[in-house]
């Protein structure tokens, strides 16, 4: 099988590329490296089955590249992922997440791609009265990022109707694991692990009671592979564990995995932060055959082990 992975040099994308290459597939990665890195792809590039094309997804050459690669599946992950950046610069966010998604979709339609899998986010749901949230819940984007991710879904649905493009949307909770950027705004596991390993202070917002659904990156890769191997009909599947973990409980769990005694500093709640979000993945279980395989303790142990190696390599501990 031939696959195109946009954003394949990033956190989730590079794990997906590793899996596809490991399964013997040929992969073309399209990534501007604005956040991702070639280091994330070192194993895949060494395999000889992965090629990295350093294009912005809005680059007109993406269309020719898609035609010449003639992929069976396109996994679209490239995105501006920072909620606060999207508030500060909604035009840039829309350029990447809306115009970029449309450009990749258009190129895929013209190339007659067999399956298109789009990475979306739980942010599209906003405040929901019932948790865990199901796919039939109304969407209520509360940030430009949420709006732009939802727009990508709408364009995918439109392409399915207009061009018969088979597509699937995967809607993730809070994904964590090795290679997540500790310097970003998202990725609280990476942020806590990095700070605790370096003996730096950590912060939680408000009373530490905000609840999120943490899903391990290789479980997310399972979902991509399952979605990519079946004809999609434009449907969205929630990908989460259904288990809620508060910020404070997460801090305690990461500190335990690190072996640190530290307690976090409590800082004022951020306006606009959701109080709680968990995902009902029943549809993914029933229709994709997906289920989360990695418990939080196991996933945190693996993530902290990776972060420890990285910090040690930097020679700071
Ligand atoms: N990490 C999470 O918890 C989470 C949760 C829900 C949804 N998602 C979605 O999953 C996808 C991957 O997220 P991630 O956490 O791996 O983020 P990431 O920032 O690590 O990866 C995104 C990749 O896209 C690339 N990119 C960004 N803008 C680009 C552009 N204009 N042209 C080409 N490449 C570009 C970056 O260089 C990076 O390698 C995103 O679509 C994100 O919205 C992530």
mmCIF file of C-alpha atoms and ligand atoms in Angstrom:
data_model
loop_
_atom_site.group_PDB
_atom_site.id
_atom_site.type_symbol
_atom_site.label_atom_id
_atom_site.label_comp_id
_atom_site.label_asym_id
_atom_site.label_seq_id
_atom_site.Cartn_x
_atom_site.Cartn_y
_atom_site.Cartn_z
ATOM 1 C CA UNK A 1 0.000 0.000 0.000
ATOM 2 C CA UNK A 2 1.108 3.601 -0.644
ATOM 3 C CA UNK A 3 0.177 6.284 1.859
ATOM 4 C CA UNK A 4 0.569 10.038 2.136
ATOM 5 C CA UNK A 5 0.805 11.366 5.706
ATOM 6 C CA UNK A 6 0.586 15.139 6.078
ATOM 7 C CA UNK A 7 2.117 16.333 9.342
ATOM 8 C CA UNK A 8 4.033 13.048 9.408
ATOM 9 C CA UNK A 9 7.088 14.613 11.055
ATOM 10 C CA UNK A 10 5.035 15.694 14.069
ATOM 11 C CA UNK A 11 4.140 13.923 17.292
ATOM 12 C CA UNK A 12 1.210 11.701 16.244
ATOM 13 C CA UNK A 13 2.104 11.639 12.544
ATOM 14 C CA UNK A 14 5.588 10.210 13.103
ATOM 15 C CA UNK A 15 4.169 7.329 15.166
ATOM 16 C CA UNK A 16 1.707 6.625 12.353
ATOM 17 C CA UNK A 17 4.544 6.691 9.795
ATOM 18 C CA UNK A 18 6.599 4.276 11.923
ATOM 19 C CA UNK A 19 3.669 1.857 12.029
ATOM 20 C CA UNK A 20 2.956 2.076 8.289
ATOM 21 C CA UNK A 21 6.628 1.617 7.387
ATOM 22 C CA UNK A 22 6.922 -1.239 9.895
ATOM 23 C CA UNK A 23 3.959 -2.911 8.192
ATOM 24 C CA UNK A 24 5.847 -2.738 4.877
ATOM 25 C CA UNK A 25 3.985 0.187 3.277
ATOM 26 C CA UNK A 26 5.524 3.024 1.259
ATOM 27 C CA UNK A 27 4.928 6.433 2.823
ATOM 28 C CA UNK A 28 5.281 9.970 1.513
ATOM 29 C CA UNK A 29 5.337 12.527 4.325
ATOM 30 C CA UNK A 30 4.320 16.104 3.552
ATOM 31 C CA UNK A 31 5.453 18.378 6.362
ATOM 32 C CA UNK A 32 6.748 21.958 6.433
ATOM 33 C CA UNK A 33 8.693 21.106 9.626
ATOM 34 C CA UNK A 34 7.206 24.221 11.257
ATOM 35 C CA UNK A 35 6.843 22.045 14.383
ATOM 36 C CA UNK A 36 7.808 18.513 13.402
ATOM 37 C CA UNK A 37 11.368 17.300 12.908
ATOM 38 C CA UNK A 38 13.380 14.873 10.810
ATOM 39 C CA UNK A 39 14.600 13.333 14.081
ATOM 40 C CA UNK A 40 11.054 12.037 14.645
ATOM 41 C CA UNK A 41 11.328 10.218 11.313
ATOM 42 C CA UNK A 42 14.906 8.931 11.568
ATOM 43 C CA UNK A 43 13.923 5.246 11.753
ATOM 44 C CA UNK A 44 11.330 5.557 8.989
ATOM 45 C CA UNK A 45 13.712 7.442 6.672
ATOM 46 C CA UNK A 46 16.456 4.859 7.290
ATOM 47 C CA UNK A 47 14.048 2.081 6.242
ATOM 48 C CA UNK A 48 14.086 3.373 2.655
ATOM 49 C CA UNK A 49 10.265 3.149 2.532
ATOM 50 C CA UNK A 50 9.613 6.719 3.653
ATOM 51 C CA UNK A 51 10.203 9.944 1.769
ATOM 52 C CA UNK A 52 9.903 13.380 3.400
ATOM 53 C CA UNK A 53 8.714 16.231 1.180
ATOM 54 C CA UNK A 54 9.184 19.558 2.896
ATOM 55 C CA UNK A 55 6.164 21.435 1.531
ATOM 56 C CA UNK A 56 3.595 23.599 3.198
ATOM 57 C CA UNK A 57 0.195 21.923 2.669
ATOM 58 C CA UNK A 58 -1.048 25.072 0.914
ATOM 59 C CA UNK A 59 1.807 24.829 -1.628
ATOM 60 C CA UNK A 60 0.319 24.300 -5.133
ATOM 61 C CA UNK A 61 2.921 21.565 -5.711
ATOM 62 C CA UNK A 62 0.970 19.341 -3.274
ATOM 63 C CA UNK A 63 -1.471 18.636 -6.108
ATOM 64 C CA UNK A 64 1.287 17.324 -8.435
ATOM 65 C CA UNK A 65 2.883 15.404 -5.602
ATOM 66 C CA UNK A 66 -0.419 13.713 -4.782
ATOM 67 C CA UNK A 67 -0.930 12.803 -8.442
ATOM 68 C CA UNK A 68 2.583 11.371 -8.847
ATOM 69 C CA UNK A 69 2.480 9.518 -5.489
ATOM 70 C CA UNK A 70 -0.931 8.049 -6.333
ATOM 71 C CA UNK A 71 -1.565 6.947 -2.742
ATOM 72 C CA UNK A 72 -4.178 4.400 -1.672
ATOM 73 C CA UNK A 73 -4.742 6.327 1.564
ATOM 74 C CA UNK A 74 -4.164 9.916 2.672
ATOM 75 C CA UNK A 75 -3.884 10.590 6.405
ATOM 76 C CA UNK A 76 -4.266 14.317 6.986
ATOM 77 C CA UNK A 77 -2.727 15.420 10.282
ATOM 78 C CA UNK A 78 -0.830 18.620 9.399
ATOM 79 C CA UNK A 79 -2.366 21.435 11.403
ATOM 80 C CA UNK A 80 -1.864 24.488 13.549
ATOM 81 C CA UNK A 81 -2.674 22.799 16.885
ATOM 82 C CA UNK A 82 -2.366 25.571 19.449
ATOM 83 C CA UNK A 83 -5.715 26.890 20.744
ATOM 84 C CA UNK A 84 -4.261 30.094 22.162
ATOM 85 C CA UNK A 85 -2.316 30.814 18.963
ATOM 86 C CA UNK A 86 -5.579 30.378 17.079
ATOM 87 C CA UNK A 87 -7.165 33.065 19.265
ATOM 88 C CA UNK A 88 -4.168 35.374 18.759
ATOM 89 C CA UNK A 89 -4.027 34.797 14.985
ATOM 90 C CA UNK A 90 -7.237 33.227 13.655
ATOM 91 C CA UNK A 91 -6.278 34.081 10.071
ATOM 92 C CA UNK A 92 -3.112 31.978 10.236
ATOM 93 C CA UNK A 93 -5.051 29.180 11.945
ATOM 94 C CA UNK A 94 -7.666 29.183 9.174
ATOM 95 C CA UNK A 95 -4.985 29.348 6.470
ATOM 96 C CA UNK A 96 -3.419 26.124 7.740
ATOM 97 C CA UNK A 97 -6.423 24.248 9.130
ATOM 98 C CA UNK A 98 -9.114 25.270 6.634
ATOM 99 C CA UNK A 99 -7.348 26.292 3.406
ATOM 100 C CA UNK A 100 -4.659 23.653 3.979
ATOM 101 C CA UNK A 101 -7.199 20.888 4.622
ATOM 102 C CA UNK A 102 -9.194 21.919 1.540
ATOM 103 C CA UNK A 103 -6.010 21.920 -0.563
ATOM 104 C CA UNK A 104 -5.044 18.407 0.577
ATOM 105 C CA UNK A 105 -8.612 17.148 0.088
ATOM 106 C CA UNK A 106 -8.811 18.697 -3.380
ATOM 107 C CA UNK A 107 -5.466 17.156 -4.375
ATOM 108 C CA UNK A 108 -6.624 13.770 -3.051
ATOM 109 C CA UNK A 109 -9.943 13.970 -4.952
ATOM 110 C CA UNK A 110 -8.146 14.828 -8.213
ATOM 111 C CA UNK A 111 -5.711 11.943 -7.680
ATOM 112 C CA UNK A 112 -8.615 9.522 -7.113
ATOM 113 C CA UNK A 113 -7.373 8.542 -3.663
ATOM 114 C CA UNK A 114 -9.160 5.484 -2.242
ATOM 115 C CA UNK A 115 -9.464 6.626 1.355
ATOM 116 C CA UNK A 116 -8.969 9.902 3.263
ATOM 117 C CA UNK A 117 -8.581 9.961 7.050
ATOM 118 C CA UNK A 118 -8.803 13.328 8.789
ATOM 119 C CA UNK A 119 -7.513 14.093 12.292
ATOM 120 C CA UNK A 120 -10.040 16.146 14.226
ATOM 121 C CA UNK A 121 -10.313 17.214 17.825
ATOM 122 C CA UNK A 122 -12.659 16.925 20.777
ATOM 123 C CA UNK A 123 -12.519 20.732 20.847
ATOM 124 C CA UNK A 124 -15.307 20.777 18.231
ATOM 125 C CA UNK A 125 -17.908 19.770 20.862
ATOM 126 C CA UNK A 126 -17.444 22.691 23.255
ATOM 127 C CA UNK A 127 -19.550 22.534 26.417
ATOM 128 C CA UNK A 128 -21.682 19.398 26.429
ATOM 129 C CA UNK A 129 -24.324 18.610 29.046
ATOM 130 C CA UNK A 130 -23.759 14.849 28.839
ATOM 131 C CA UNK A 131 -20.447 13.065 29.252
ATOM 132 C CA UNK A 132 -18.890 11.014 27.797
ATOM 133 C CA UNK A 133 -19.746 12.871 24.590
ATOM 134 C CA UNK A 134 -21.031 10.877 21.601
ATOM 135 C CA UNK A 135 -20.659 11.724 17.915
ATOM 136 C CA UNK A 136 -24.317 12.790 17.773
ATOM 137 C CA UNK A 137 -23.788 15.596 20.296
ATOM 138 C CA UNK A 138 -24.161 19.088 18.845
ATOM 139 C CA UNK A 139 -20.909 20.811 17.950
ATOM 140 C CA UNK A 140 -20.090 24.149 19.534
ATOM 141 C CA UNK A 141 -16.597 25.380 18.598
ATOM 142 C CA UNK A 142 -15.403 27.793 21.294
ATOM 143 C CA UNK A 143 -12.107 28.794 19.654
ATOM 144 C CA UNK A 144 -10.865 29.514 16.130
ATOM 145 C CA UNK A 145 -8.941 26.192 16.371
ATOM 146 C CA UNK A 146 -12.156 24.276 17.130
ATOM 147 C CA UNK A 147 -13.952 26.098 14.311
ATOM 148 C CA UNK A 148 -11.178 25.345 11.814
ATOM 149 C CA UNK A 149 -11.033 21.655 12.748
ATOM 150 C CA UNK A 150 -14.812 21.413 12.349
ATOM 151 C CA UNK A 151 -14.560 23.180 8.993
ATOM 152 C CA UNK A 152 -12.143 20.446 7.855
ATOM 153 C CA UNK A 153 -14.773 17.847 8.740
ATOM 154 C CA UNK A 154 -17.468 19.725 6.817
ATOM 155 C CA UNK A 155 -15.252 19.915 3.725
ATOM 156 C CA UNK A 156 -14.528 16.197 3.988
ATOM 157 C CA UNK A 157 -18.254 15.467 4.130
ATOM 158 C CA UNK A 158 -18.854 17.731 1.164
ATOM 159 C CA UNK A 159 -16.084 15.948 -0.826
ATOM 160 C CA UNK A 160 -17.666 12.595 0.040
ATOM 161 C CA UNK A 161 -20.996 13.773 -1.398
ATOM 162 C CA UNK A 162 -19.738 15.709 -4.402
ATOM 163 C CA UNK A 163 -16.861 13.482 -5.535
ATOM 164 C CA UNK A 164 -17.641 10.188 -3.813
ATOM 165 C CA UNK A 165 -14.366 10.571 -1.894
ATOM 166 C CA UNK A 166 -14.337 7.888 0.825
ATOM 167 C CA UNK A 167 -13.372 9.608 4.062
ATOM 168 C CA UNK A 168 -13.312 9.078 7.799
ATOM 169 C CA UNK A 169 -12.926 11.606 10.597
ATOM 170 C CA UNK A 170 -11.158 10.589 13.798
ATOM 171 C CA UNK A 171 -11.895 12.867 16.736
ATOM 172 C CA UNK A 172 -9.259 12.583 19.443
ATOM 173 C CA UNK A 173 -9.259 13.321 23.136
ATOM 174 C CA UNK A 174 -5.959 14.422 24.700
ATOM 175 C CA UNK A 175 -3.290 12.366 22.969
ATOM 176 C CA UNK A 176 -0.030 11.779 24.859
ATOM 177 C CA UNK A 177 3.145 9.754 24.431
ATOM 178 C CA UNK A 178 6.798 9.926 23.366
ATOM 179 C CA UNK A 179 7.824 12.775 21.000
ATOM 180 C CA UNK A 180 5.120 15.166 22.207
ATOM 181 C CA UNK A 181 6.461 18.712 22.392
ATOM 182 C CA UNK A 182 6.930 19.910 25.988
ATOM 183 C CA UNK A 183 7.222 23.508 24.804
ATOM 184 C CA UNK A 184 3.784 23.760 23.259
ATOM 185 C CA UNK A 185 0.603 24.829 24.987
ATOM 186 C CA UNK A 186 -1.036 21.436 24.482
ATOM 187 C CA UNK A 187 0.501 18.225 25.733
ATOM 188 C CA UNK A 188 0.216 18.590 29.480
ATOM 189 C CA UNK A 189 1.735 15.127 30.056
ATOM 190 C CA UNK A 190 4.851 16.179 28.135
ATOM 191 C CA UNK A 191 4.948 19.516 29.975
ATOM 192 C CA UNK A 192 4.640 17.926 33.451
ATOM 193 C CA UNK A 193 7.131 15.123 32.657
ATOM 194 C CA UNK A 194 9.752 17.488 31.263
ATOM 195 C CA UNK A 195 9.488 19.968 34.154
ATOM 196 C CA UNK A 196 9.468 17.278 36.846
ATOM 197 C CA UNK A 197 12.503 15.522 35.323
ATOM 198 C CA UNK A 198 14.402 18.825 35.279
ATOM 199 C CA UNK A 199 13.320 19.704 38.823
ATOM 200 C CA UNK A 200 11.422 22.744 37.605
ATOM 201 C CA UNK A 201 8.150 24.075 38.998
ATOM 202 C CA UNK A 202 4.831 22.904 37.580
ATOM 203 C CA UNK A 203 1.493 24.698 37.440
ATOM 204 C CA UNK A 204 -2.134 23.635 37.339
ATOM 205 C CA UNK A 205 -4.906 26.020 36.424
ATOM 206 C CA UNK A 206 -7.779 26.754 38.796
ATOM 207 C CA UNK A 207 -8.425 24.100 41.445
ATOM 208 C CA UNK A 208 -6.824 21.322 39.377
ATOM 209 C CA UNK A 209 -10.251 19.732 38.895
ATOM 210 C CA UNK A 210 -10.572 20.142 35.120
ATOM 211 C CA UNK A 211 -11.042 16.694 33.619
ATOM 212 C CA UNK A 212 -9.719 15.368 30.311
ATOM 213 C CA UNK A 213 -9.692 12.061 28.431
ATOM 214 C CA UNK A 214 -6.072 10.929 27.872
ATOM 215 C CA UNK A 215 -5.443 8.464 25.050
ATOM 216 C CA UNK A 216 -2.037 6.937 24.302
ATOM 217 C CA UNK A 217 -0.470 7.676 20.938
ATOM 218 C CA UNK A 218 -0.084 4.069 19.721
ATOM 219 C CA UNK A 219 -3.793 3.489 20.417
ATOM 220 C CA UNK A 220 -4.485 6.523 18.232
ATOM 221 C CA UNK A 221 -2.266 4.984 15.528
ATOM 222 C CA UNK A 222 -4.384 1.795 15.753
ATOM 223 C CA UNK A 223 -7.436 3.934 14.976
ATOM 224 C CA UNK A 224 -5.749 5.535 11.953
ATOM 225 C CA UNK A 225 -4.732 2.153 10.552
ATOM 226 C CA UNK A 226 -8.222 0.714 11.074
ATOM 227 C CA UNK A 227 -9.887 3.757 9.508
ATOM 228 C CA UNK A 228 -7.473 3.694 6.570
ATOM 229 C CA UNK A 229 -8.237 0.099 5.727
ATOM 230 C CA UNK A 230 -12.002 0.440 5.262
ATOM 231 C CA UNK A 231 -14.090 2.560 2.909
ATOM 232 C CA UNK A 232 -15.185 5.605 4.872
ATOM 233 C CA UNK A 233 -18.511 7.335 4.440
ATOM 234 C CA UNK A 234 -17.581 10.708 5.915
ATOM 235 C CA UNK A 235 -18.473 9.617 9.451
ATOM 236 C CA UNK A 236 -16.750 10.840 12.585
ATOM 237 C CA UNK A 237 -15.467 8.410 15.221
ATOM 238 C CA UNK A 238 -14.554 9.520 18.717
ATOM 239 C CA UNK A 239 -11.198 8.126 19.835
ATOM 240 C CA UNK A 240 -10.826 8.298 23.601
ATOM 241 C CA UNK A 241 -10.902 6.060 26.635
ATOM 242 C CA UNK A 242 -14.088 7.420 28.236
ATOM 243 C CA UNK A 243 -12.071 7.790 31.446
ATOM 244 C CA UNK A 244 -11.712 11.282 32.877
ATOM 245 C CA UNK A 245 -8.549 12.327 34.710
ATOM 246 C CA UNK A 246 -8.323 15.627 36.558
ATOM 247 C CA UNK A 247 -5.310 17.901 36.067
ATOM 248 C CA UNK A 248 -4.286 17.312 39.671
ATOM 249 C CA UNK A 249 -4.638 13.521 39.423
ATOM 250 C CA UNK A 250 -2.613 13.612 36.207
ATOM 251 C CA UNK A 251 0.103 15.648 37.914
ATOM 252 C CA UNK A 252 0.239 13.116 40.761
ATOM 253 C CA UNK A 253 0.453 10.212 38.298
ATOM 254 C CA UNK A 254 3.224 11.818 36.225
ATOM 255 C CA UNK A 255 5.149 12.752 39.394
ATOM 256 C CA UNK A 256 4.896 9.128 40.541
ATOM 257 C CA UNK A 257 6.186 7.877 37.183
ATOM 258 C CA UNK A 258 9.087 10.344 37.412
ATOM 259 C CA UNK A 259 9.746 9.548 41.087
ATOM 260 C CA UNK A 260 9.266 13.173 42.157
ATOM 261 C CA UNK A 261 7.561 14.387 45.317
ATOM 262 C CA UNK A 262 6.695 17.791 43.895
ATOM 263 C CA UNK A 263 3.301 19.448 44.274
ATOM 264 C CA UNK A 264 2.163 21.909 41.608
ATOM 265 C CA UNK A 265 1.585 25.617 41.973
ATOM 266 C CA UNK A 266 -2.086 26.583 41.607
ATOM 267 C CA UNK A 267 -2.570 29.512 39.246
ATOM 268 C CA UNK A 268 -5.825 31.254 38.242
ATOM 269 C CA UNK A 269 -8.125 29.313 35.919
ATOM 270 C CA UNK A 270 -7.831 30.244 32.256
ATOM 271 C CA UNK A 271 -10.962 31.815 30.806
ATOM 272 C CA UNK A 272 -12.586 29.518 28.269
ATOM 273 C CA UNK A 273 -11.099 26.264 29.602
ATOM 274 C CA UNK A 274 -13.695 23.483 29.621
ATOM 275 C CA UNK A 275 -14.427 21.989 33.032
ATOM 276 C CA UNK A 276 -14.684 18.403 31.809
ATOM 277 C CA UNK A 277 -14.496 16.376 28.626
ATOM 278 C CA UNK A 278 -14.552 12.635 28.030
ATOM 279 C CA UNK A 279 -15.319 10.728 24.842
ATOM 280 C CA UNK A 280 -17.692 7.852 24.152
ATOM 281 C CA UNK A 281 -15.870 5.645 21.617
ATOM 282 C CA UNK A 282 -18.622 3.024 21.284
ATOM 283 C CA UNK A 283 -19.024 3.705 17.553
ATOM 284 C CA UNK A 284 -15.268 3.179 16.969
ATOM 285 C CA UNK A 285 -15.384 -0.028 19.021
ATOM 286 C CA UNK A 286 -18.372 -1.377 17.090
ATOM 287 C CA UNK A 287 -17.614 -0.168 13.568
ATOM 288 C CA UNK A 288 -13.811 0.152 13.391
ATOM 289 C CA UNK A 289 -13.019 -2.664 15.824
ATOM 290 C CA UNK A 290 -10.939 -0.154 17.813
ATOM 291 C CA UNK A 291 -10.416 -0.101 21.553
ATOM 292 C CA UNK A 292 -7.839 1.597 23.765
ATOM 293 C CA UNK A 293 -5.166 -0.923 24.754
ATOM 294 C CA UNK A 294 -2.922 1.231 26.938
ATOM 295 C CA UNK A 295 -3.901 2.173 30.479
ATOM 296 C CA UNK A 296 -2.838 5.561 31.817
ATOM 297 C CA UNK A 297 -0.169 4.183 34.189
ATOM 298 C CA UNK A 298 1.436 2.116 31.430
ATOM 299 C CA UNK A 299 1.285 4.983 28.927
ATOM 300 C CA UNK A 300 2.754 7.436 31.433
ATOM 301 C CA UNK A 301 5.573 5.012 32.288
ATOM 302 C CA UNK A 302 6.499 4.748 28.596
ATOM 303 C CA UNK A 303 6.220 8.494 28.053
ATOM 304 C CA UNK A 304 8.335 9.339 31.099
ATOM 305 C CA UNK A 305 10.975 6.750 30.091
ATOM 306 C CA UNK A 306 11.264 8.475 26.705
ATOM 307 C CA UNK A 307 11.347 11.965 28.249
ATOM 308 C CA UNK A 308 14.029 10.814 30.707
ATOM 309 C CA UNK A 309 16.235 9.595 27.841
ATOM 310 C CA UNK A 310 15.760 12.858 25.972
ATOM 311 C CA UNK A 311 16.575 15.028 28.991
ATOM 312 C CA UNK A 312 19.627 12.846 29.735
ATOM 313 C CA UNK A 313 20.802 13.199 26.118
ATOM 314 C CA UNK A 314 20.688 16.951 26.529
ATOM 315 C CA UNK A 315 23.102 16.457 29.411
ATOM 316 C CA UNK A 316 21.014 18.419 31.851
ATOM 317 C CA UNK A 317 20.527 15.651 34.434
HETATM 318 N N1 LIG B 1 -2.082 16.031 20.261
HETATM 319 C C1 LIG B 1 -3.368 15.983 20.595
HETATM 320 O O1 LIG B 1 -3.719 15.807 21.770
HETATM 321 C C2 LIG B 1 -4.444 16.107 19.536
HETATM 322 C C3 LIG B 1 -5.774 16.028 19.939
HETATM 323 C C4 LIG B 1 -6.773 16.143 18.987
HETATM 324 C C5 LIG B 1 -6.450 16.305 17.645
HETATM 325 N N2 LIG B 1 -5.146 16.396 17.266
HETATM 326 C C6 LIG B 1 -4.848 16.579 15.836
HETATM 327 O O2 LIG B 1 -3.877 15.621 15.443
HETATM 328 C C7 LIG B 1 -3.049 16.181 14.426
HETATM 329 C C8 LIG B 1 -1.590 16.014 14.785
HETATM 330 O O3 LIG B 1 -1.336 16.697 16.006
HETATM 331 P P1 LIG B 1 0.056 16.573 16.789
HETATM 332 O O4 LIG B 1 -0.244 16.635 18.227
HETATM 333 O O5 LIG B 1 0.841 15.449 16.248
HETATM 334 O O6 LIG B 1 0.722 17.977 16.388
HETATM 335 P P2 LIG B 1 2.194 18.330 15.865
HETATM 336 O O7 LIG B 1 2.293 19.816 15.902
HETATM 337 O O8 LIG B 1 3.225 17.530 16.570
HETATM 338 O O9 LIG B 1 2.129 17.837 14.355
HETATM 339 C C9 LIG B 1 1.601 18.640 13.322
HETATM 340 C C10 LIG B 1 2.573 18.557 12.165
HETATM 341 O O10 LIG B 1 2.046 19.349 11.092
HETATM 342 C C11 LIG B 1 3.104 20.094 10.528
HETATM 343 N N3 LIG B 1 2.535 21.304 9.942
HETATM 344 C C12 LIG B 1 1.937 22.330 10.576
HETATM 345 N N4 LIG B 1 1.530 23.261 9.705
HETATM 346 C C13 LIG B 1 1.872 22.801 8.479
HETATM 347 C C14 LIG B 1 1.715 23.307 7.151
HETATM 348 N N5 LIG B 1 1.127 24.494 6.935
HETATM 349 N N6 LIG B 1 2.171 22.578 6.112
HETATM 350 C C15 LIG B 1 2.791 21.379 6.334
HETATM 351 N N7 LIG B 1 2.979 20.856 7.558
HETATM 352 C C16 LIG B 1 2.516 21.556 8.621
HETATM 353 C C17 LIG B 1 4.052 20.408 11.684
HETATM 354 O O11 LIG B 1 5.379 20.684 11.247
HETATM 355 C C18 LIG B 1 3.965 19.120 12.483
HETATM 356 O O12 LIG B 1 4.961 18.205 12.087
HETATM 357 C C19 LIG B 1 -3.497 17.622 14.250
HETATM 358 O O13 LIG B 1 -4.383 17.678 13.148
HETATM 359 C C20 LIG B 1 -4.246 17.935 15.526
HETATM 360 O O14 LIG B 1 -5.238 18.930 15.330
HETATM 361 C C21 LIG B 1 -4.119 16.295 18.189
#
